[in-house]
Amino acid sequence: MPGALDLARRPCITAPADPNEGPMSRYDPADIEPKWQAAWDAAESFRARHDPAKPKYYVLEMFPYPSGRIHMGHVRNYTMGDVVARYKSSCGFSVLHPMGWDAFGMPAENAAMERGGHPKDWTYGNIADMKAQMKPLGLSIDWSREFATCDPEYYGQQQAMFIDMLEAGLVYRKAAVVNWDPVDMTVLANEQVIEGKGWRSGAEVERRELTQWFFKITDYADELLSAIDGLEAWPEKVRLMQRNWIGKSKGLSFEFGVKNAPAGFEKLPIYTTRPDTMWGPTFAAIAADHPLAKALEKDNPEVAAFCAKCRAMGTSEAAIEAAEKLGLDTGLKVTHPADPSLELPLWIANFVLMDYGTGAIIGCPAHDQRDLDFARKYGLPVIDVFKPLGSDEAVGNTAFVPQKTEKVRYVHWHGPADTEITCQEAMDRTLALYEKNGWGTAQVQYRLRDWGISRQRYWGCPIPVIHCEKCGVVPEKKENLPVRLPDDVSFDLPGNPLDRHPTWRDCTCPSCGGKGRRETDTMDTFVDSSWYFARFTAPHAATPTDPAECDYWMNVDQYIGGIEHAILHLLYSRFFCRAMKATGHLPAKAIEPFNALFTQGMVTHEIYMTRDARGRAVYHLPEDVTDGKLADGTAVEVIPSAKMSKSKKNVVDPVDIVKNFGADTARWFILSDSPPERDVEWTASGAEAAYKFLGRVWRLAAEVDSRGAGDASQDQALLKAMHRAIADVTAGIEGFAFNKSVAALYTLANAVQRSDASATAKGTAMRATAQLIAPMTPHLAEEIWSMLGGSGLVAEAPWPKADPAMLVEDEVLLPIQINGKKRSEIAVPKDMDKAEVEKLVLADETVVKVLAGGTPKKVIVVPGRIVNVVV
RNA sequence: GCCCGAGUGGCGGAAUGGUAGACGCAAGCGACUCAAACUCGCUCGGAGCAAUCCAUGCCGGUUCGAGUCCGGCCUCGGGCACCA
């Protein structure tokens, strides 16, 4: 078990040459890193240049929330982006690699409530701190383009676009439910609702309706879905998640009749994706927020009590779905559209969502597990619509839900009994029948809902509209933008300070000049992050975007961030770019803003835990644990691969790592071993190993000229290893497999170290090493590049090319399998023909022994790869 | 609950359907050293004297050949629309 990271244990790596060293006789990151950072600054190496003569490359990491401290996840994210940026720059691209801050959001308000102070001061202070922590990493960022989304200059442009989108009909208002804390009298975010209670007050959270602003993302549902096909450089899993999220379905839309219904509710609209089961439902159910439920609860206390119970639950789908399924029989009956004499009981159920479909369902227990659980719980009948081929067994407690393409035997449906067809076929036939008889219509439906952007909070982009008694809702005049957040606010009371700020809230109507009231809701922070990448192309333009700059720099060629953003952020951005295009703020080519996407894994670390007298977990910092024990000798329990979190005390601070080992070590480690898309476990021993390796590379470079004449006959072998490394490192970077690039560099370093080739050849190999390692450990690369007489900055040297002639091997070692298991091998010329190989294989000692004079059933020769003898 | 992933030595991982374990960590042995650290060299999935056998989360299937493809599970992680 690795011990804790002991900073005092940092190995001392020295060159053997001169013990009475000058400053340059050992690898000393504290000396070389600031030196090269200053050199890059002086050369303006990372300024993005709009150069029409060069192809451009835009690489972007998801910008951070300014929490105040960078963590290893940031280091991993930005290092990956930096590798790509530096590599592409070496390949001759004009690179844009910017950085900014996703600066609005709840934590700033929470800090103001808990510690006093102003969200603005807290946020800008955090930005300054984090930037100071990031600078020593040596990232090739063009800091001249930096901005924060809370800069009025940024959010004012966002307000201008909001007004344009409002006028284009892409924005509207409607009622929607929020989590309401009845004690604090405030709206809560889903994460502030813990087991159905407010996180501060502990009060039971209620669902409450408010009128809120929405973006019409559903207008683009089909377009957002079909365009996913074109996102070929996105991870397949993200494309699949987005497709499922949009959730296009084709189904049957129909109406149940409602007997003895309250006035206006004689018909109950339903949508079902399974029309083939229309003879299988044994109940219908509506959401507690359904208008019919609301009508019923007015004069039925039992219904009112049940609906209240359903509403006493947060708004999150996960909470609703995971909760115990509850229902109440309204006593009303609904009638089947195809046969009005067939009546079903109408229930109110807590798992029916008002937001999805019509807020009402048919319950077909035999073929839906949730409906079956509900039916069993409340003693409702179960009717088998179809059965598996060759079985007549009725459904028990497991619903029968075959693939739609599977053939089943329909026993109770609109066609003849015992018809054996697929569910898809039955659905198609039923749909056609319902349409023909006027019982219902085929309808395409999406799961995607419109994007609610209203937040009842201060620290966000103000929604630039005014409510006027005479004119209604009126957008602010563009010349009055930005609508700035007032600074004189306090957070001593719960709720939104904008709501109780008289001089800010009260204003004149831009249309009639009469008395108006500002909208006090601010925008969801996902709006801020839906276009920042476009703003980076012209961060100080007087309009949201600058057409010439957009035309040159868009789209983002490589976007890198966490998988947790696979759906919301990326889908909202895709929509927002379409809305920007529709309002003239983006060119058509930018409606899909991210050409390629890469989703990285987390950085994890072991947790060290003991238990107190009462058996409760006590966590310990890595620096307090040595060889699995605390200072007093108590053994700790080690939990591997846990997400870093302050409460578990398993956080490693990048600042400490950089201070003690240097940025290059942090960068090298974070790229080593684990593939970028997977989680990486930070270990102290791994960090030390990274540091040792960089020292070894430095020493190899320092020793090139001091190890005698060497043996020139070994030069060719070393140069071959160099070209192999060029090919492998390049392939690793291109394929986002930086761990393989790292492995290839280890292999090259080992080859140089073990070789007795001439100093000339070693110099060549080490200069290539400098270039190949530069994207990952740029400071060390510059240092050895200059030591080895490379010209200029390695950051500005062109990427080396592998000579294909140096990559071919003339002879291959061919494994020989017998019945698929390796038993022997032979060395043959690379392009020897099959028959020749077969002849040699059959003469092989092991093969002869196994065959014992017989003939093989089959000999499979895969040229250059393998031979399999089947006996 | 629903959607999406991931599971390979003591550890991180490598492997166009073709030699399972590249590269590295840890460990062990040796060299250097008064000694240690650093550095360098060697060994290193398990069982067995060996021939061999067993091994890629579990169970089945396709194939001359499966870590890789298909079906069914298990465990862990991400998302579920107001965390960012």
PDB file of N, CA and C in Angstrom, chain A residues 161 164-165 168 170 215-231 234 242 246 448 451 530-531 533-534 554-555 569-594:
ATOM      1  N   MET A 161     -29.296  39.276 -26.890  1.00  0.00           N
ATOM      2  CA  MET A 161     -29.744  38.099 -27.642  1.00  0.00           C
ATOM      3  C   MET A 161     -31.085  37.589 -27.121  1.00  0.00           C
ATOM      4  N   ASP A 164     -33.653  39.609 -28.793  1.00  0.00           N
ATOM      5  CA  ASP A 164     -33.810  39.174 -30.188  1.00  0.00           C
ATOM      6  C   ASP A 164     -34.594  37.862 -30.270  1.00  0.00           C
ATOM      7  N   MET A 165     -34.292  36.953 -29.353  1.00  0.00           N
ATOM      8  CA  MET A 165     -34.956  35.640 -29.369  1.00  0.00           C
ATOM      9  C   MET A 165     -36.420  35.776 -28.948  1.00  0.00           C
ATOM     10  N   ALA A 168     -38.152  36.923 -31.888  1.00  0.00           N
ATOM     11  CA  ALA A 168     -38.227  35.874 -32.911  1.00  0.00           C
ATOM     12  C   ALA A 168     -39.171  34.750 -32.484  1.00  0.00           C
ATOM     13  N   LEU A 170     -38.883  32.758 -29.872  1.00  0.00           N
ATOM     14  CA  LEU A 170     -38.191  31.595 -29.305  1.00  0.00           C
ATOM     15  C   LEU A 170     -38.271  31.558 -27.784  1.00  0.00           C
ATOM     16  N   PHE A 215     -37.314  28.840 -23.059  1.00  0.00           N
ATOM     17  CA  PHE A 215     -36.825  28.808 -24.445  1.00  0.00           C
ATOM     18  C   PHE A 215     -37.520  27.651 -25.148  1.00  0.00           C
ATOM     19  N   LYS A 216     -37.903  27.894 -26.396  1.00  0.00           N
ATOM     20  CA  LYS A 216     -38.643  26.877 -27.151  1.00  0.00           C
ATOM     21  C   LYS A 216     -37.716  25.856 -27.790  1.00  0.00           C
ATOM     22  N   ILE A 217     -37.018  25.123 -26.959  1.00  0.00           N
ATOM     23  CA  ILE A 217     -36.091  24.124 -27.503  1.00  0.00           C
ATOM     24  C   ILE A 217     -36.861  23.023 -28.235  1.00  0.00           C
ATOM     25  N   THR A 218     -38.133  22.804 -27.862  1.00  0.00           N
ATOM     26  CA  THR A 218     -38.897  21.727 -28.507  1.00  0.00           C
ATOM     27  C   THR A 218     -39.183  22.030 -29.978  1.00  0.00           C
ATOM     28  N   ASP A 219     -39.130  23.320 -30.352  1.00  0.00           N
ATOM     29  CA  ASP A 219     -39.269  23.642 -31.780  1.00  0.00           C
ATOM     30  C   ASP A 219     -38.180  22.952 -32.600  1.00  0.00           C
ATOM     31  N   TYR A 220     -37.055  22.695 -31.947  1.00  0.00           N
ATOM     32  CA  TYR A 220     -35.899  22.131 -32.647  1.00  0.00           C
ATOM     33  C   TYR A 220     -35.696  20.650 -32.314  1.00  0.00           C
ATOM     34  N   ALA A 221     -36.692  20.040 -31.658  1.00  0.00           N
ATOM     35  CA  ALA A 221     -36.495  18.672 -31.173  1.00  0.00           C
ATOM     36  C   ALA A 221     -36.057  17.730 -32.299  1.00  0.00           C
ATOM     37  N   ASP A 222     -36.790  17.766 -33.393  1.00  0.00           N
ATOM     38  CA  ASP A 222     -36.477  16.829 -34.473  1.00  0.00           C
ATOM     39  C   ASP A 222     -35.133  17.150 -35.110  1.00  0.00           C
ATOM     40  N   GLU A 223     -34.876  18.439 -35.275  1.00  0.00           N
ATOM     41  CA  GLU A 223     -33.622  18.902 -35.862  1.00  0.00           C
ATOM     42  C   GLU A 223     -32.427  18.552 -34.958  1.00  0.00           C
ATOM     43  N   LEU A 224     -32.589  18.755 -33.648  1.00  0.00           N
ATOM     44  CA  LEU A 224     -31.508  18.413 -32.711  1.00  0.00           C
ATOM     45  C   LEU A 224     -31.257  16.915 -32.714  1.00  0.00           C
ATOM     46  N   LEU A 225     -32.320  16.151 -32.914  1.00  0.00           N
ATOM     47  CA  LEU A 225     -32.183  14.696 -32.958  1.00  0.00           C
ATOM     48  C   LEU A 225     -31.470  14.244 -34.233  1.00  0.00           C
ATOM     49  N   SER A 226     -31.951  14.709 -35.368  1.00  0.00           N
ATOM     50  CA  SER A 226     -31.372  14.187 -36.616  1.00  0.00           C
ATOM     51  C   SER A 226     -29.940  14.683 -36.814  1.00  0.00           C
ATOM     52  N   ALA A 227     -29.630  15.881 -36.306  1.00  0.00           N
ATOM     53  CA  ALA A 227     -28.272  16.409 -36.480  1.00  0.00           C
ATOM     54  C   ALA A 227     -27.243  15.627 -35.674  1.00  0.00           C
ATOM     55  N   ILE A 228     -27.704  14.831 -34.698  1.00  0.00           N
ATOM     56  CA  ILE A 228     -26.756  14.016 -33.922  1.00  0.00           C
ATOM     57  C   ILE A 228     -26.003  13.060 -34.853  1.00  0.00           C
ATOM     58  N   ASP A 229     -26.689  12.623 -35.914  1.00  0.00           N
ATOM     59  CA  ASP A 229     -26.039  11.722 -36.873  1.00  0.00           C
ATOM     60  C   ASP A 229     -24.751  12.321 -37.425  1.00  0.00           C
ATOM     61  N   GLY A 230     -24.725  13.648 -37.553  1.00  0.00           N
ATOM     62  CA  GLY A 230     -23.551  14.303 -38.137  1.00  0.00           C
ATOM     63  C   GLY A 230     -22.411  14.522 -37.155  1.00  0.00           C
ATOM     64  N   LEU A 231     -22.652  14.271 -35.878  1.00  0.00           N
ATOM     65  CA  LEU A 231     -21.616  14.539 -34.867  1.00  0.00           C
ATOM     66  C   LEU A 231     -20.698  13.327 -34.743  1.00  0.00           C
ATOM     67  N   TRP A 234     -18.037  12.848 -31.932  1.00  0.00           N
ATOM     68  CA  TRP A 234     -18.504  12.830 -30.538  1.00  0.00           C
ATOM     69  C   TRP A 234     -18.514  11.384 -30.059  1.00  0.00           C
ATOM     70  N   GLN A 242     -28.077  11.665 -25.745  1.00  0.00           N
ATOM     71  CA  GLN A 242     -28.858  12.801 -26.248  1.00  0.00           C
ATOM     72  C   GLN A 242     -30.083  12.315 -27.036  1.00  0.00           C
ATOM     73  N   ILE A 246     -33.932  13.284 -25.940  1.00  0.00           N
ATOM     74  CA  ILE A 246     -34.928  13.912 -26.813  1.00  0.00           C
ATOM     75  C   ILE A 246     -36.138  12.985 -26.926  1.00  0.00           C
ATOM     76  N   LEU A 448     -38.401  15.424 -24.734  1.00  0.00           N
ATOM     77  CA  LEU A 448     -37.761  16.721 -24.476  1.00  0.00           C
ATOM     78  C   LEU A 448     -38.805  17.768 -24.099  1.00  0.00           C
ATOM     79  N   TRP A 451     -37.115  24.575 -22.292  1.00  0.00           N
ATOM     80  CA  TRP A 451     -36.047  24.881 -21.341  1.00  0.00           C
ATOM     81  C   TRP A 451     -36.477  26.041 -20.439  1.00  0.00           C
ATOM     82  N   SER A 530     -23.927  28.542 -22.734  1.00  0.00           N
ATOM     83  CA  SER A 530     -24.388  28.049 -24.030  1.00  0.00           C
ATOM     84  C   SER A 530     -23.810  28.827 -25.204  1.00  0.00           C
ATOM     85  N   TRP A 531     -23.031  29.867 -24.922  1.00  0.00           N
ATOM     86  CA  TRP A 531     -22.467  30.628 -26.056  1.00  0.00           C
ATOM     87  C   TRP A 531     -21.091  31.236 -25.767  1.00  0.00           C
ATOM     88  N   PHE A 533     -18.266  30.002 -25.809  1.00  0.00           N
ATOM     89  CA  PHE A 533     -17.261  29.559 -26.790  1.00  0.00           C
ATOM     90  C   PHE A 533     -17.302  30.434 -28.045  1.00  0.00           C
ATOM     91  N   ALA A 534     -18.486  30.955 -28.377  1.00  0.00           N
ATOM     92  CA  ALA A 534     -18.585  31.865 -29.526  1.00  0.00           C
ATOM     93  C   ALA A 534     -18.011  33.235 -29.165  1.00  0.00           C
ATOM     94  N   MET A 554     -14.788  29.829 -35.680  1.00  0.00           N
ATOM     95  CA  MET A 554     -15.767  28.775 -35.390  1.00  0.00           C
ATOM     96  C   MET A 554     -15.598  27.666 -36.421  1.00  0.00           C
ATOM     97  N   ASN A 555     -15.824  26.388 -36.068  1.00  0.00           N
ATOM     98  CA  ASN A 555     -16.353  25.932 -34.780  1.00  0.00           C
ATOM     99  C   ASN A 555     -15.212  25.552 -33.849  1.00  0.00           C
ATOM    100  N   HIS A 569     -25.747  20.626 -20.704  1.00  0.00           N
ATOM    101  CA  HIS A 569     -24.931  21.713 -21.249  1.00  0.00           C
ATOM    102  C   HIS A 569     -24.769  21.590 -22.765  1.00  0.00           C
ATOM    103  N   LEU A 570     -24.478  20.390 -23.211  1.00  0.00           N
ATOM    104  CA  LEU A 570     -24.205  20.210 -24.641  1.00  0.00           C
ATOM    105  C   LEU A 570     -25.468  20.347 -25.484  1.00  0.00           C
ATOM    106  N   LEU A 571     -26.591  19.884 -24.976  1.00  0.00           N
ATOM    107  CA  LEU A 571     -27.842  19.998 -25.731  1.00  0.00           C
ATOM    108  C   LEU A 571     -28.312  21.459 -25.756  1.00  0.00           C
ATOM    109  N   TYR A 572     -28.221  22.123 -24.612  1.00  0.00           N
ATOM    110  CA  TYR A 572     -28.605  23.536 -24.565  1.00  0.00           C
ATOM    111  C   TYR A 572     -27.730  24.363 -25.501  1.00  0.00           C
ATOM    112  N   SER A 573     -26.439  24.067 -25.533  1.00  0.00           N
ATOM    113  CA  SER A 573     -25.537  24.817 -26.419  1.00  0.00           C
ATOM    114  C   SER A 573     -25.904  24.586 -27.886  1.00  0.00           C
ATOM    115  N   ARG A 574     -26.228  23.348 -28.205  1.00  0.00           N
ATOM    116  CA  ARG A 574     -26.612  23.034 -29.583  1.00  0.00           C
ATOM    117  C   ARG A 574     -27.874  23.800 -29.962  1.00  0.00           C
ATOM    118  N   PHE A 575     -28.822  23.861 -29.024  1.00  0.00           N
ATOM    119  CA  PHE A 575     -30.045  24.643 -29.283  1.00  0.00           C
ATOM    120  C   PHE A 575     -29.714  26.124 -29.394  1.00  0.00           C
ATOM    121  N   PHE A 576     -28.943  26.631 -28.441  1.00  0.00           N
ATOM    122  CA  PHE A 576     -28.696  28.068 -28.380  1.00  0.00           C
ATOM    123  C   PHE A 576     -28.001  28.571 -29.639  1.00  0.00           C
ATOM    124  N   CYS A 577     -27.114  27.760 -30.182  1.00  0.00           N
ATOM    125  CA  CYS A 577     -26.439  28.163 -31.417  1.00  0.00           C
ATOM    126  C   CYS A 577     -27.425  28.242 -32.580  1.00  0.00           C
ATOM    127  N   ARG A 578     -28.420  27.364 -32.572  1.00  0.00           N
ATOM    128  CA  ARG A 578     -29.464  27.448 -33.605  1.00  0.00           C
ATOM    129  C   ARG A 578     -30.275  28.723 -33.406  1.00  0.00           C
ATOM    130  N   ALA A 579     -30.576  29.032 -32.142  1.00  0.00           N
ATOM    131  CA  ALA A 579     -31.323  30.258 -31.860  1.00  0.00           C
ATOM    132  C   ALA A 579     -30.484  31.490 -32.212  1.00  0.00           C
ATOM    133  N   MET A 580     -29.186  31.418 -31.991  1.00  0.00           N
ATOM    134  CA  MET A 580     -28.300  32.535 -32.362  1.00  0.00           C
ATOM    135  C   MET A 580     -28.246  32.694 -33.866  1.00  0.00           C
ATOM    136  N   LYS A 581     -28.238  31.570 -34.553  1.00  0.00           N
ATOM    137  CA  LYS A 581     -28.238  31.633 -36.021  1.00  0.00           C
ATOM    138  C   LYS A 581     -29.544  32.274 -36.502  1.00  0.00           C
ATOM    139  N   ALA A 582     -30.651  31.864 -35.883  1.00  0.00           N
ATOM    140  CA  ALA A 582     -31.960  32.381 -36.288  1.00  0.00           C
ATOM    141  C   ALA A 582     -32.070  33.885 -36.040  1.00  0.00           C
ATOM    142  N   THR A 583     -31.309  34.402 -35.065  1.00  0.00           N
ATOM    143  CA  THR A 583     -31.374  35.836 -34.765  1.00  0.00           C
ATOM    144  C   THR A 583     -30.154  36.579 -35.317  1.00  0.00           C
ATOM    145  N   GLY A 584     -29.413  35.916 -36.192  1.00  0.00           N
ATOM    146  CA  GLY A 584     -28.327  36.591 -36.908  1.00  0.00           C
ATOM    147  C   GLY A 584     -27.030  36.750 -36.144  1.00  0.00           C
ATOM    148  N   HIS A 585     -26.827  35.943 -35.104  1.00  0.00           N
ATOM    149  CA  HIS A 585     -25.611  36.099 -34.311  1.00  0.00           C
ATOM    150  C   HIS A 585     -24.546  35.048 -34.597  1.00  0.00           C
ATOM    151  N   LEU A 586     -24.902  34.064 -35.400  1.00  0.00           N
ATOM    152  CA  LEU A 586     -23.919  33.043 -35.756  1.00  0.00           C
ATOM    153  C   LEU A 586     -24.126  32.638 -37.211  1.00  0.00           C
ATOM    154  N   PRO A 587     -23.052  32.266 -37.903  1.00  0.00           N
ATOM    155  CA  PRO A 587     -23.212  31.746 -39.261  1.00  0.00           C
ATOM    156  C   PRO A 587     -23.806  30.341 -39.225  1.00  0.00           C
ATOM    157  N   ALA A 588     -24.371  29.925 -40.339  1.00  0.00           N
ATOM    158  CA  ALA A 588     -25.048  28.624 -40.403  1.00  0.00           C
ATOM    159  C   ALA A 588     -24.113  27.488 -40.027  1.00  0.00           C
ATOM    160  N   LYS A 589     -22.816  27.632 -40.351  1.00  0.00           N
ATOM    161  CA  LYS A 589     -21.909  26.508 -40.079  1.00  0.00           C
ATOM    162  C   LYS A 589     -21.722  26.268 -38.581  1.00  0.00           C
ATOM    163  N   ALA A 590     -22.139  27.251 -37.753  1.00  0.00           N
ATOM    164  CA  ALA A 590     -21.875  27.132 -36.320  1.00  0.00           C
ATOM    165  C   ALA A 590     -23.062  26.606 -35.533  1.00  0.00           C
ATOM    166  N   ILE A 591     -24.106  26.124 -36.201  1.00  0.00           N
ATOM    167  CA  ILE A 591     -25.236  25.623 -35.412  1.00  0.00           C
ATOM    168  C   ILE A 591     -24.873  24.354 -34.648  1.00  0.00           C
ATOM    169  N   GLU A 592     -23.887  23.621 -35.141  1.00  0.00           N
ATOM    170  CA  GLU A 592     -23.300  22.567 -34.322  1.00  0.00           C
ATOM    171  C   GLU A 592     -21.928  23.080 -33.917  1.00  0.00           C
ATOM    172  N   PRO A 593     -21.796  23.643 -32.709  1.00  0.00           N
ATOM    173  CA  PRO A 593     -20.590  24.403 -32.381  1.00  0.00           C
ATOM    174  C   PRO A 593     -19.356  23.558 -32.083  1.00  0.00           C
ATOM    175  N   PHE A 594     -19.563  22.274 -31.758  1.00  0.00           N
ATOM    176  CA  PHE A 594     -18.416  21.456 -31.332  1.00  0.00           C
ATOM    177  C   PHE A 594     -18.165  20.334 -32.334  1.00  0.00           C
TER     178      PHE A 594
END
